[in-house]
């Protein structure tokens, strides 16, 4: 059983930077697809970025060039460095994981494709 706990959210001004963390505890498969999702007020949960166990990274067009996803192979923590924040980045940020890299290879970014979720951390940009 694996647990994911996000941290690092906060209230920011446009243009500022913020780093989110997702701590994994329990079993983490050697092959994985890990991702960050955002859910804005009144919106559906949408995919932001993903990284798989080969190190390949993928980004939604809205954050490409501003956000960087990374994974610590030692402690299995997942990170999202968010630079030049914009008001439209506001939302609850969730980390998610699925074992195997199929989702990442196929570009399957539906929340239903990920088995493991954290409870989220709020980011507000004004």
Short mmCIF file of C-alpha atoms in Angstrom, two decimals:
data_model
loop_
_atom_site.label_atom_id
_atom_site.label_comp_id
_atom_site.label_asym_id
_atom_site.label_seq_id
_atom_site.Cartn_x
_atom_site.Cartn_y
_atom_site.Cartn_z
CA UNK A 1 0.00 0.00 0.00
CA UNK A 2 1.36 3.45 -0.89
CA UNK A 3 0.44 6.85 0.49
CA UNK A 4 1.06 10.21 -1.16
CA UNK A 5 1.18 13.47 0.77
CA UNK A 6 1.52 16.83 -0.98
CA UNK A 7 3.01 19.95 0.58
CA UNK A 8 4.33 23.35 -0.39
CA UNK A 9 1.19 25.15 -1.48
CA UNK A 10 0.47 28.73 -0.55
CA UNK A 11 -0.78 32.16 -1.56
CA UNK A 12 1.46 33.80 -4.13
CA UNK A 13 1.71 36.87 -6.29
CA UNK A 14 1.82 36.57 -10.06
CA UNK A 15 5.38 36.14 -11.24
CA UNK A 16 6.59 34.40 -8.09
CA UNK A 17 7.94 30.88 -7.86
CA UNK A 18 6.81 27.94 -5.75
CA UNK A 19 7.91 24.34 -5.29
CA UNK A 20 5.46 21.57 -4.48
CA UNK A 21 6.51 18.27 -2.97
CA UNK A 22 4.82 14.88 -2.87
CA UNK A 23 6.10 12.41 -0.33
CA UNK A 24 5.61 8.73 -1.03
CA UNK A 25 5.45 6.16 1.74
CA UNK A 26 5.03 2.44 1.37
CA UNK A 27 5.66 0.39 -1.73
CA UNK A 28 6.71 2.20 -4.91
CA UNK A 29 7.09 0.09 -8.02
CA UNK A 30 10.32 0.39 -9.96
CA UNK A 31 8.36 1.20 -13.13
CA UNK A 32 6.00 4.10 -12.67
CA UNK A 33 4.22 7.04 -14.20
CA UNK A 34 3.86 9.91 -11.72
CA UNK A 35 2.00 13.11 -12.38
CA UNK A 36 0.68 16.40 -11.05
CA UNK A 37 -2.90 17.47 -11.62
CA UNK A 38 -4.64 20.76 -10.89
CA UNK A 39 -8.26 21.40 -10.07
CA UNK A 40 -9.36 24.99 -10.28
CA UNK A 41 -12.51 26.38 -8.67
CA UNK A 42 -15.52 24.85 -10.36
CA UNK A 43 -13.35 22.97 -12.83
CA UNK A 44 -12.49 19.38 -13.51
CA UNK A 45 -9.18 17.96 -12.45
CA UNK A 46 -6.68 18.49 -15.26
CA UNK A 47 -3.28 17.07 -15.92
CA UNK A 48 -0.26 19.38 -15.51
CA UNK A 49 2.91 17.32 -15.85
CA UNK A 50 4.21 13.77 -15.69
CA UNK A 51 7.44 11.87 -15.30
CA UNK A 52 8.07 8.17 -15.76
CA UNK A 53 10.69 5.84 -14.36
CA UNK A 54 12.88 6.31 -17.44
CA UNK A 55 13.10 10.01 -16.58
CA UNK A 56 11.00 11.17 -19.50
CA UNK A 57 8.97 14.29 -18.72
CA UNK A 58 5.82 15.67 -20.28
CA UNK A 59 3.97 18.94 -19.73
CA UNK A 60 0.62 20.45 -20.50
CA UNK A 61 0.97 23.29 -22.98
CA UNK A 62 -0.29 25.79 -20.39
CA UNK A 63 2.72 25.18 -18.12
CA UNK A 64 5.47 24.17 -20.54
CA UNK A 65 8.51 26.36 -20.02
CA UNK A 66 7.34 27.51 -16.58
CA UNK A 67 6.93 24.29 -14.58
CA UNK A 68 9.47 21.53 -14.02
CA UNK A 69 8.61 18.09 -12.70
CA UNK A 70 11.27 15.99 -11.02
CA UNK A 71 11.59 12.79 -9.06
CA UNK A 72 14.07 11.85 -6.35
CA UNK A 73 15.14 8.27 -6.95
CA UNK A 74 16.46 7.90 -3.40
CA UNK A 75 13.36 8.80 -1.41
CA UNK A 76 10.83 8.53 -4.26
CA UNK A 77 9.57 12.06 -3.64
CA UNK A 78 7.96 13.93 -6.52
CA UNK A 79 8.38 17.66 -7.05
CA UNK A 80 6.86 20.41 -9.14
CA UNK A 81 8.85 23.60 -9.51
CA UNK A 82 6.48 26.34 -10.63
CA UNK A 83 8.07 29.51 -11.96
CA UNK A 84 6.44 32.71 -13.13
CA UNK A 85 3.11 31.80 -11.59
CA UNK A 86 -0.06 33.17 -13.15
CA UNK A 87 -3.52 33.66 -11.63
CA UNK A 88 -4.84 30.88 -13.86
CA UNK A 89 -2.51 28.46 -12.07
CA UNK A 90 -4.73 28.77 -9.00
CA UNK A 91 -6.16 25.49 -7.78
CA UNK A 92 -5.71 22.42 -5.69
CA UNK A 93 -2.66 20.50 -6.85
CA UNK A 94 -2.65 16.73 -6.56
CA UNK A 95 0.13 14.21 -7.12
CA UNK A 96 -0.79 10.88 -8.63
CA UNK A 97 0.94 7.65 -9.52
CA UNK A 98 0.36 4.52 -11.50
CA UNK A 99 2.62 1.49 -11.74
CA UNK A 100 4.09 0.79 -15.13
CA UNK A 101 4.83 3.48 -17.69
CA UNK A 102 1.92 2.77 -20.03
CA UNK A 103 0.03 5.91 -19.09
CA UNK A 104 3.02 8.12 -19.70
CA UNK A 105 3.90 6.47 -23.00
CA UNK A 106 0.34 6.71 -24.28
CA UNK A 107 -0.23 10.23 -22.99
CA UNK A 108 -3.20 8.98 -20.97
CA UNK A 109 -3.88 11.90 -18.65
CA UNK A 110 -7.34 11.10 -17.44
CA UNK A 111 -7.48 11.07 -13.63
CA UNK A 112 -9.16 7.68 -13.90
CA UNK A 113 -5.93 6.27 -15.32
CA UNK A 114 -4.06 6.81 -12.05
CA UNK A 115 -4.55 4.51 -9.10
CA UNK A 116 -2.84 6.44 -6.30
CA UNK A 117 -3.58 9.99 -5.18
CA UNK A 118 -2.66 12.46 -2.51
CA UNK A 119 -5.18 14.79 -0.88
CA UNK A 120 -3.86 17.90 -2.53
CA UNK A 121 -2.22 21.19 -1.65
CA UNK A 122 -3.79 24.56 -2.44
CA UNK A 123 -2.04 27.11 -4.61
CA UNK A 124 -3.56 30.56 -4.95
CA UNK A 125 -2.05 33.14 -7.30
CA UNK A 126 -3.26 36.73 -7.37
#
